[in-house]
Short mmCIF file of C-alpha atoms and ligand atoms in Angstrom, two decimals:
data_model
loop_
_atom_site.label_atom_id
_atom_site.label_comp_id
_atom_site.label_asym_id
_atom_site.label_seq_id
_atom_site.Cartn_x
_atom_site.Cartn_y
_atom_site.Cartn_z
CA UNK Y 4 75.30 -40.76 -41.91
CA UNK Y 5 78.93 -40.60 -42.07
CA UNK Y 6 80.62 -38.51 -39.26
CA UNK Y 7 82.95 -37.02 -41.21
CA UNK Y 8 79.84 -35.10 -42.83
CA UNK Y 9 79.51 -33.46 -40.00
CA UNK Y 10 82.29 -31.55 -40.36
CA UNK Y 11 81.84 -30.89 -44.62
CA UNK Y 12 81.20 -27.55 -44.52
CA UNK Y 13 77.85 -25.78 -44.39
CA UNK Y 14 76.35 -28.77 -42.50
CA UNK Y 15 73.17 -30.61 -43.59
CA UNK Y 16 69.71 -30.18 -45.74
CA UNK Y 17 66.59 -31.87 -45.58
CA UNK Y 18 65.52 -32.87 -49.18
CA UNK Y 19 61.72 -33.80 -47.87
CA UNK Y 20 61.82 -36.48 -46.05
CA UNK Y 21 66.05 -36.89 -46.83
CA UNK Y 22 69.23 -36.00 -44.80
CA UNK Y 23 72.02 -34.41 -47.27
CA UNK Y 24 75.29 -32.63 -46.84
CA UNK Y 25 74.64 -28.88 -48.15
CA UNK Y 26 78.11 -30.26 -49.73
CA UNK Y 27 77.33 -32.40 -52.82
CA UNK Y 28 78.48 -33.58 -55.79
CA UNK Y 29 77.89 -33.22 -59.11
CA UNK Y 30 78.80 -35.75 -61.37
CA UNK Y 31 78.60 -34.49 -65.00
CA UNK Y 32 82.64 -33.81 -65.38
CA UNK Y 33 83.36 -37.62 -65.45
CA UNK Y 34 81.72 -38.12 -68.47
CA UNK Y 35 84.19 -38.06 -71.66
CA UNK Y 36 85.08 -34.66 -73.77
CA UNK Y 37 81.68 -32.54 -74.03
CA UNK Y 38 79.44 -35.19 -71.81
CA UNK Y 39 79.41 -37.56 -74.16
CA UNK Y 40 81.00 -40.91 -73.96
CA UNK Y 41 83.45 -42.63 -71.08
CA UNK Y 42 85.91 -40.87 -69.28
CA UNK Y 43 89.46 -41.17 -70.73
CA UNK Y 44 90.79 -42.54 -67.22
CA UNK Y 45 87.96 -45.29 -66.09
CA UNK Y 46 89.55 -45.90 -62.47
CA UNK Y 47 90.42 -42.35 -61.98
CA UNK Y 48 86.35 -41.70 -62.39
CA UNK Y 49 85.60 -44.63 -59.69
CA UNK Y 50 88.07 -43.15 -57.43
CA UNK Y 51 86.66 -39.43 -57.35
CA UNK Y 52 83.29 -41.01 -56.68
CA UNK Y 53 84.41 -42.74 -54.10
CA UNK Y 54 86.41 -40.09 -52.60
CA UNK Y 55 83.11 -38.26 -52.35
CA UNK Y 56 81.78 -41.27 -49.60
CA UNK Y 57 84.73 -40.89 -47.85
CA UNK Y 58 84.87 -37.43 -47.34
CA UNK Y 59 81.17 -37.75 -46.08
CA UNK Y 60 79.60 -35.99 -48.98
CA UNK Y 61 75.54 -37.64 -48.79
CA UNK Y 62 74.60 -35.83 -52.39
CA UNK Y 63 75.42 -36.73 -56.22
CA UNK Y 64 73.46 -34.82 -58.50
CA UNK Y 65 73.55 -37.09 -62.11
CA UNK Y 66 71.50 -37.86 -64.90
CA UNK Y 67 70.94 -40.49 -67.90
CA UNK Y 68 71.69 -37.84 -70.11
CA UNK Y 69 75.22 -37.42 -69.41
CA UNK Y 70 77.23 -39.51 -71.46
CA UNK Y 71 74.34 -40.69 -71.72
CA UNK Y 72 74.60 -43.15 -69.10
CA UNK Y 73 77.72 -43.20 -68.64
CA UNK Y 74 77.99 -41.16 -65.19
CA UNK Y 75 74.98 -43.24 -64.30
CA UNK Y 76 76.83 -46.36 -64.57
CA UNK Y 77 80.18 -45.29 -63.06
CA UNK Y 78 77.88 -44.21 -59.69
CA UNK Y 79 76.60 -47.64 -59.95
CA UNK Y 80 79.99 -49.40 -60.26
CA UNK Y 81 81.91 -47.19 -57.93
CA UNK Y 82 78.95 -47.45 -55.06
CA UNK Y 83 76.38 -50.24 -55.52
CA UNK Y 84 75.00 -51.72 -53.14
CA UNK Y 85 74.78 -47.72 -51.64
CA UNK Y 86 74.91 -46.35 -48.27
CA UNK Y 87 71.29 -45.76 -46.76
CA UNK Y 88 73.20 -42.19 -46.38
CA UNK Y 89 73.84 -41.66 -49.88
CA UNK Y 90 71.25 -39.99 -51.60
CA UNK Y 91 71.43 -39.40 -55.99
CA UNK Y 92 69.15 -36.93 -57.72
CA UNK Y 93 68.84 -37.09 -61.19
CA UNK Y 94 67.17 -35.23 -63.35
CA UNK Y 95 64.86 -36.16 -67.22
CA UNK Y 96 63.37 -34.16 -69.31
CA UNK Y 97 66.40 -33.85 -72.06
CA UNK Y 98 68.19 -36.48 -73.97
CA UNK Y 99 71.01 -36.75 -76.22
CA UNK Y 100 71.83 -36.23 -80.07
CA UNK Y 101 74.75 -37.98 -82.30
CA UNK Y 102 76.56 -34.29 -82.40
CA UNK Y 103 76.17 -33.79 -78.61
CA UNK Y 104 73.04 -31.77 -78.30
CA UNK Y 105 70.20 -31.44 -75.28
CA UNK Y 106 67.24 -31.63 -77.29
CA UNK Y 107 64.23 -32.29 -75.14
CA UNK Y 108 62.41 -35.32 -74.47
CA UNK Y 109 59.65 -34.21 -72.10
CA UNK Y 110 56.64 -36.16 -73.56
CA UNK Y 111 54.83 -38.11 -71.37
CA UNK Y 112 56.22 -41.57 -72.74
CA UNK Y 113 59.95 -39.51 -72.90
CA UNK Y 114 59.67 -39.16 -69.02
CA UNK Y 115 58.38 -42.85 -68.24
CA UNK Y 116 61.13 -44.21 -70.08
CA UNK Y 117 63.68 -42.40 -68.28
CA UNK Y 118 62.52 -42.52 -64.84
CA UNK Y 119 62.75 -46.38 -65.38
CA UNK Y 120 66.47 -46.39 -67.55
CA UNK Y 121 67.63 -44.12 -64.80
CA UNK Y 122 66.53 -46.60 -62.20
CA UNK Y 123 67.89 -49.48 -64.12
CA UNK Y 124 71.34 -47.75 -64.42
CA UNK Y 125 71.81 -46.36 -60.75
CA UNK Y 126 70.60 -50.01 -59.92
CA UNK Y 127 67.94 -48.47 -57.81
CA UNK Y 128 63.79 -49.60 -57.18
CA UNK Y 129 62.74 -46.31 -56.25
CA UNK Y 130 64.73 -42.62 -57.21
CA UNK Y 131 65.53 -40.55 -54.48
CA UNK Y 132 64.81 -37.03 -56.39
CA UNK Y 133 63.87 -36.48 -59.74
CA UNK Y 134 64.41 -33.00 -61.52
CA UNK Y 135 62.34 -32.41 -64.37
CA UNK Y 136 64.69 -30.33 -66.48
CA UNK Y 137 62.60 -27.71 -68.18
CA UNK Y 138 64.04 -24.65 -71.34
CA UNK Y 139 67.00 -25.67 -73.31
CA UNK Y 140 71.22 -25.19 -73.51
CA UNK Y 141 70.25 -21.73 -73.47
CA UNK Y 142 68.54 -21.20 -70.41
CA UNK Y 143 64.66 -21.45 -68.60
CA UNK Y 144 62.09 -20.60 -71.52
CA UNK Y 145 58.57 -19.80 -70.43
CA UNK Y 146 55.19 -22.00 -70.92
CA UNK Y 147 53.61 -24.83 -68.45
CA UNK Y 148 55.23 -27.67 -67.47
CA UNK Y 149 51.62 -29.31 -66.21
CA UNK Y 150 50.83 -32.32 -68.64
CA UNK Y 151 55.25 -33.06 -68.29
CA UNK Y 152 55.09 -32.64 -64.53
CA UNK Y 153 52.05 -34.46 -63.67
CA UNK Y 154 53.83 -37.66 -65.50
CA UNK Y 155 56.32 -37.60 -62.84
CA UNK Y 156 53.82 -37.13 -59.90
CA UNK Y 157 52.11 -40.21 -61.65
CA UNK Y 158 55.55 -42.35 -61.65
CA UNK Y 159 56.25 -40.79 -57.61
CA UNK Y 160 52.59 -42.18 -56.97
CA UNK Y 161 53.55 -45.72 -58.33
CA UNK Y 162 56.55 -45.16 -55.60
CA UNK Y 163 59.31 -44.99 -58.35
CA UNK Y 164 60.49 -41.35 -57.47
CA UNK Y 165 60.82 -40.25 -53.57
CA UNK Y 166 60.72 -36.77 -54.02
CA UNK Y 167 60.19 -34.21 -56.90
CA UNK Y 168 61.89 -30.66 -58.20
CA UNK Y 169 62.51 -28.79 -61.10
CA UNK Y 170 65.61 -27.69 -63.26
CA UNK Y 171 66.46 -24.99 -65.94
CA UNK Y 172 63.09 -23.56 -64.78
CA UNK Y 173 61.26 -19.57 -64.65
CA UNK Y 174 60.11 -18.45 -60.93
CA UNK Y 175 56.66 -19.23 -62.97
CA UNK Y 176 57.22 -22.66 -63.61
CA UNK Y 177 58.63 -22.98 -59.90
CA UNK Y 178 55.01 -21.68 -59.06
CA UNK Y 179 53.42 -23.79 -61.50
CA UNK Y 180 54.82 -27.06 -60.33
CA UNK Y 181 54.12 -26.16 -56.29
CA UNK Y 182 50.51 -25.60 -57.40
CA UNK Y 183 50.53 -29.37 -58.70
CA UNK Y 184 52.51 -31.20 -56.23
CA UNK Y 185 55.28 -30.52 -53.47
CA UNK Y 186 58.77 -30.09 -54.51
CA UNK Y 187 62.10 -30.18 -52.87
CA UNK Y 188 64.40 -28.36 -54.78
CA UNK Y 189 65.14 -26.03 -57.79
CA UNK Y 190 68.26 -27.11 -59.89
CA UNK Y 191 68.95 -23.29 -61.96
CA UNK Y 192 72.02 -21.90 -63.03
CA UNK Y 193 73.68 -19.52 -60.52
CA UNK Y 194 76.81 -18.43 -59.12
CA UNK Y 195 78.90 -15.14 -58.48
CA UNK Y 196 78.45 -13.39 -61.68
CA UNK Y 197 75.11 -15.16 -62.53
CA UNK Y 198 72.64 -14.00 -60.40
CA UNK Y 199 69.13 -13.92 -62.17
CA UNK Y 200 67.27 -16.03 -59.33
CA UNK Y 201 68.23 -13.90 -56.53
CA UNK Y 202 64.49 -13.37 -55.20
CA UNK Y 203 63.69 -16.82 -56.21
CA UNK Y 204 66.53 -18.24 -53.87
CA UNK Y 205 64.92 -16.05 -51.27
CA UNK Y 206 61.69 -17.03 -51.69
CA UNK Y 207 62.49 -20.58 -51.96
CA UNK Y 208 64.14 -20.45 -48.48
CA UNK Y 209 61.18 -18.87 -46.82
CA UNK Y 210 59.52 -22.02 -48.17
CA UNK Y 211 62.21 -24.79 -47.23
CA UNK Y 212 62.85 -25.34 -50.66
CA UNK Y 213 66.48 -25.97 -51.71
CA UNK Y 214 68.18 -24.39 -54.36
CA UNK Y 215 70.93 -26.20 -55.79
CA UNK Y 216 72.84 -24.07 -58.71
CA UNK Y 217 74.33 -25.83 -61.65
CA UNK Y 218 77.84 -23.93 -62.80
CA UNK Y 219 79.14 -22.94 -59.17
CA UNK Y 220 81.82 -22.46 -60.94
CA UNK Y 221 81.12 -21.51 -63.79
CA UNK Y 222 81.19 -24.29 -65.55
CA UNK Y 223 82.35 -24.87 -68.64
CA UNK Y 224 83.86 -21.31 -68.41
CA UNK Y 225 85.67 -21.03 -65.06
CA UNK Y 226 84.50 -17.88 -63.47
CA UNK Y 227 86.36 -14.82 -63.59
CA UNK Y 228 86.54 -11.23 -62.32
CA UNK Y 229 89.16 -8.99 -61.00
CA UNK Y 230 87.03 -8.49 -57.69
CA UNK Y 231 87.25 -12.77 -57.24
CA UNK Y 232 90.50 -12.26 -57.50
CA UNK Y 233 91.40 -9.81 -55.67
CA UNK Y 234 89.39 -11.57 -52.55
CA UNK Y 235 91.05 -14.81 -53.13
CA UNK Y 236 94.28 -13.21 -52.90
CA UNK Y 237 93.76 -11.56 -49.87
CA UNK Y 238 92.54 -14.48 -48.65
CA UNK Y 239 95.70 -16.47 -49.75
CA UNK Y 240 92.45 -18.84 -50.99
CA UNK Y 241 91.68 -19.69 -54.56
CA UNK Y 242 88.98 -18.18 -57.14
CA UNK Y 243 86.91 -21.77 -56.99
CA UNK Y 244 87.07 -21.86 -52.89
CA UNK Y 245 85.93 -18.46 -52.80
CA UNK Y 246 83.13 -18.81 -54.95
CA UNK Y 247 81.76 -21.87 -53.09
CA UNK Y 248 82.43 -20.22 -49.55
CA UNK Y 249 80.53 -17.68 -51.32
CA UNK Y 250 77.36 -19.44 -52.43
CA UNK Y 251 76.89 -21.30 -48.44
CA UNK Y 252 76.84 -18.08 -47.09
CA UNK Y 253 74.52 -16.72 -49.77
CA UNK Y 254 71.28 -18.25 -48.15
CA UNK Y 255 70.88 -21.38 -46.22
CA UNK Y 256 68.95 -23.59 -48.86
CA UNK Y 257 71.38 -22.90 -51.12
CA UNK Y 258 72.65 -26.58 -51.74
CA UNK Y 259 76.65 -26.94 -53.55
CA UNK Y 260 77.23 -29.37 -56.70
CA UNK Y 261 80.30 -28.64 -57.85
CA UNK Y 262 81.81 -31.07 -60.42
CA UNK Y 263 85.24 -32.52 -60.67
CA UNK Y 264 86.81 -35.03 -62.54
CA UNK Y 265 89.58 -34.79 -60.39
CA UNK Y 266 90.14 -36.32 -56.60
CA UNK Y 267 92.65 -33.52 -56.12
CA UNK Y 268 90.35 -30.49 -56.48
CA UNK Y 269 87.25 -32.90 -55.14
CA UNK Y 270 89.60 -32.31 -51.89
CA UNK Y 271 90.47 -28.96 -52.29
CA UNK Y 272 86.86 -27.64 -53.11
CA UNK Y 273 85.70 -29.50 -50.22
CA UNK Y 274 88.82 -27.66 -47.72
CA UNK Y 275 87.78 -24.36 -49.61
CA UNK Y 276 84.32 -24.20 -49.13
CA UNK Y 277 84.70 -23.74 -45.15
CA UNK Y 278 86.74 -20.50 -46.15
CA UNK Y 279 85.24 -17.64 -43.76
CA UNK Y 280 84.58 -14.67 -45.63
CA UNK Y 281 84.47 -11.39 -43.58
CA UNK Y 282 81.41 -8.20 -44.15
CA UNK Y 283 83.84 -6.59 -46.54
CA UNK Y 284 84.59 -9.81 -48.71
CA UNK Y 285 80.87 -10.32 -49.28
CA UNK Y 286 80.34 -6.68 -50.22
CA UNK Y 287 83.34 -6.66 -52.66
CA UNK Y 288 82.07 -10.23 -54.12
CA UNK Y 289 78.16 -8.76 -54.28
CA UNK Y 290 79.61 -6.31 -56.79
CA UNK Y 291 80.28 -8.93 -59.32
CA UNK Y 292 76.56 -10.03 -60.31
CA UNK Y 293 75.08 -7.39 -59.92
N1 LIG V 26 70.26 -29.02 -64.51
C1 LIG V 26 71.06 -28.73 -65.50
O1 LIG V 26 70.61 -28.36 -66.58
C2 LIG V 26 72.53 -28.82 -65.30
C3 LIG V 26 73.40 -28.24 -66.23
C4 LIG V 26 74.77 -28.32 -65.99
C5 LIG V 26 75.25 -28.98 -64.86
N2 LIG V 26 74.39 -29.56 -63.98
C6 LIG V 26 74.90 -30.22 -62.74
O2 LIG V 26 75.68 -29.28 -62.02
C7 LIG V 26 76.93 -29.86 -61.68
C8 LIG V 26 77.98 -28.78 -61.59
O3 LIG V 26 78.19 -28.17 -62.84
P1 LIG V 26 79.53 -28.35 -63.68
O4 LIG V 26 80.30 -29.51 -63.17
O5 LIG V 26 79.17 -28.35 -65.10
O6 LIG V 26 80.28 -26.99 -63.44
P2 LIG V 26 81.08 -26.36 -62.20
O7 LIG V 26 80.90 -27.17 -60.98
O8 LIG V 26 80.74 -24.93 -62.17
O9 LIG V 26 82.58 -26.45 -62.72
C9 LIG V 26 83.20 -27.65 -63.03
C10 LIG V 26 84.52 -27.30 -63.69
O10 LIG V 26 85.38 -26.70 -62.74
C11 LIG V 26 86.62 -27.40 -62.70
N3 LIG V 26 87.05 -27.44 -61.30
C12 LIG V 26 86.39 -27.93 -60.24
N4 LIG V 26 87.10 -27.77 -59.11
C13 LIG V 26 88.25 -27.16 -59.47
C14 LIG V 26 89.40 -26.74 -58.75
N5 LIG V 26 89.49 -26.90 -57.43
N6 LIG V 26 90.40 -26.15 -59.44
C15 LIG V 26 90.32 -25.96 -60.77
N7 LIG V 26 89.26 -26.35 -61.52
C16 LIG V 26 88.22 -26.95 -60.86
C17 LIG V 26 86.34 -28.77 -63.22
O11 LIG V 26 87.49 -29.29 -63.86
P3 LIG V 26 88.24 -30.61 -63.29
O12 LIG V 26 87.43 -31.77 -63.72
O13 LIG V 26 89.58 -30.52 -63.92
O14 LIG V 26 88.31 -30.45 -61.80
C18 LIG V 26 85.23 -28.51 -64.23
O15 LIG V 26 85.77 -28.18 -65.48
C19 LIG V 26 77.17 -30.89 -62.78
O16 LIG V 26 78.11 -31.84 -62.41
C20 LIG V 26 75.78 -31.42 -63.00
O17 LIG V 26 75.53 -32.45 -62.06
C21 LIG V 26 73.05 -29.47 -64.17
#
């Protein structure tokens, strides 16, 4: 591992058997205008990937779906042959439609056929961590995930996939998927003012399980509230650092993603993360969720 990681802030996760910076990456921003198609500045995507090695950062979160391919095949370009450090976790279970869509593709045959275009665009032999993304653009929806999941455990016992978790998923399909096979991680929406998977977060920790939250920032709607604010200001800090000092203190398996299309803030959110928040900060910012 880099030694600059060392000093990313919040330290280091074990994904299974798999040493990661609690300080990731996610890579869905450098895809073009609504994920879909390439980024508008090619080199400008290479660099911010790169930038993440430098800076020590051992996690990109990715999938096929984005672009689709396209972030897939930037990672590849910007980083083949990869650091034995550098660990990607992608995630199938949804493709792509001509008007920009998630519709699902979680049939067993759906899933095979991913797992292998996702290892033939990453230019990888075996995938580090494989999410099976579960509901829709809405959210988690309920109803078993066995006959979807156990196709995965089928392509990690062929030794395509490392390790195994779940995304967009209820606590029940969290439960369901530990009673077929271990996971390492939950990939659900969550940040300051999204805050439905409280007790799962807990309960995942108690377990070792990480919990990695898509939208730290909100995502495609930057996260607001006059409370954020008003910490940030005190803090002379900005909203974003706030809200990812925020989320590392939250619980210790809580693993950050935050995307970027942009080397700039790819700096900045990295500097802004180590922000110390004081007893009074975290009971102002509690307000906001809850
Ligand atoms: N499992 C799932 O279903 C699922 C769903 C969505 C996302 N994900 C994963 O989660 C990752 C994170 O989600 P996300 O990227 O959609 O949302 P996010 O991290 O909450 O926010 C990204 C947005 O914040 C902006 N941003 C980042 N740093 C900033 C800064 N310092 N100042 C101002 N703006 C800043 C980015 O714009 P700039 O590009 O201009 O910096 C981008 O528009 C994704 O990359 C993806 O890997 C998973």
């Amino acid at each position: 591992m880099s030694t600059l990681s060392i000093s990313l802030p919040g330290g280091i996760w074990t994904l299974g058997d798999l040493t990661v910076t609690r300080f990731g990456y996610g890579a869905m921003q450098l895809a073009g205008p609504g994920v879909m198609g390439p980024p508008a500045d090619h080199d400008g995507a290479l660099a911010v990937l790169r930038e993440v090695v430098d800076l020590g950062i051992t996690h990109i979160d990715t999938a096929d779906a984005y672009g689709p391919r396209v972030t897939n095949q930037l990672i590849r370009e910007a980083l083949h042959p990869y650091a034995d450090s550098l660990h990607i976790v992608t995630k199938v279970g949804a493709t792509r439609d001509e008007q920009g869509g998630w519709p699902p593709a979680r049939r067993p045959e759906d899933l095979r056929r991913a797992v292998h275009e996702n290892l033939e665009n990453l230019g990888l032999e075996t995938l580090d961590v494989v999410n099976l993304r579960l509901g829709d653009a809405q959210g988690p929806r309920p109803g078993s995930l066995a006959e979807a999941f156990e196709t995965l455990v089928d392509l990690q016992r062929q030794g395509l996939i490392r390790h195994l978790g779940v995304s967009n998923a209820t606590a029940e399909q969290v439960a369901e998927a530990r009673s077929i096979a271990p996971i390492v991680c939950v990939q659900n929406m969550y940040n300051l003012a999204h805050r439905h998977d409280d007790e799962l977060i807990d309960e995942l920790a108690e377990q070792g399980i990480a919990y990695v939250p898509f939208f730290p920032l909100g995502g495609f709607s930057p996260l607001q509230s006059s409370a954020l604010s008003a910490v940030a200001a005190r803090l002379h800090a900005t909203a974003m650092s706030v809200a990812l000092a925020w989320l590392l203190r939250r619980s210790p398996n809580i693993l950050l993603i935050p995307g970027t299309s942009s080397v700039a803030h790819l700096r900045e959110n990295v500097a802004g993360a180590g922000l110390s928040l004081s007893d009074e900060d975290l009971a102002e910012l509690d307000k906001i969720g809850r």
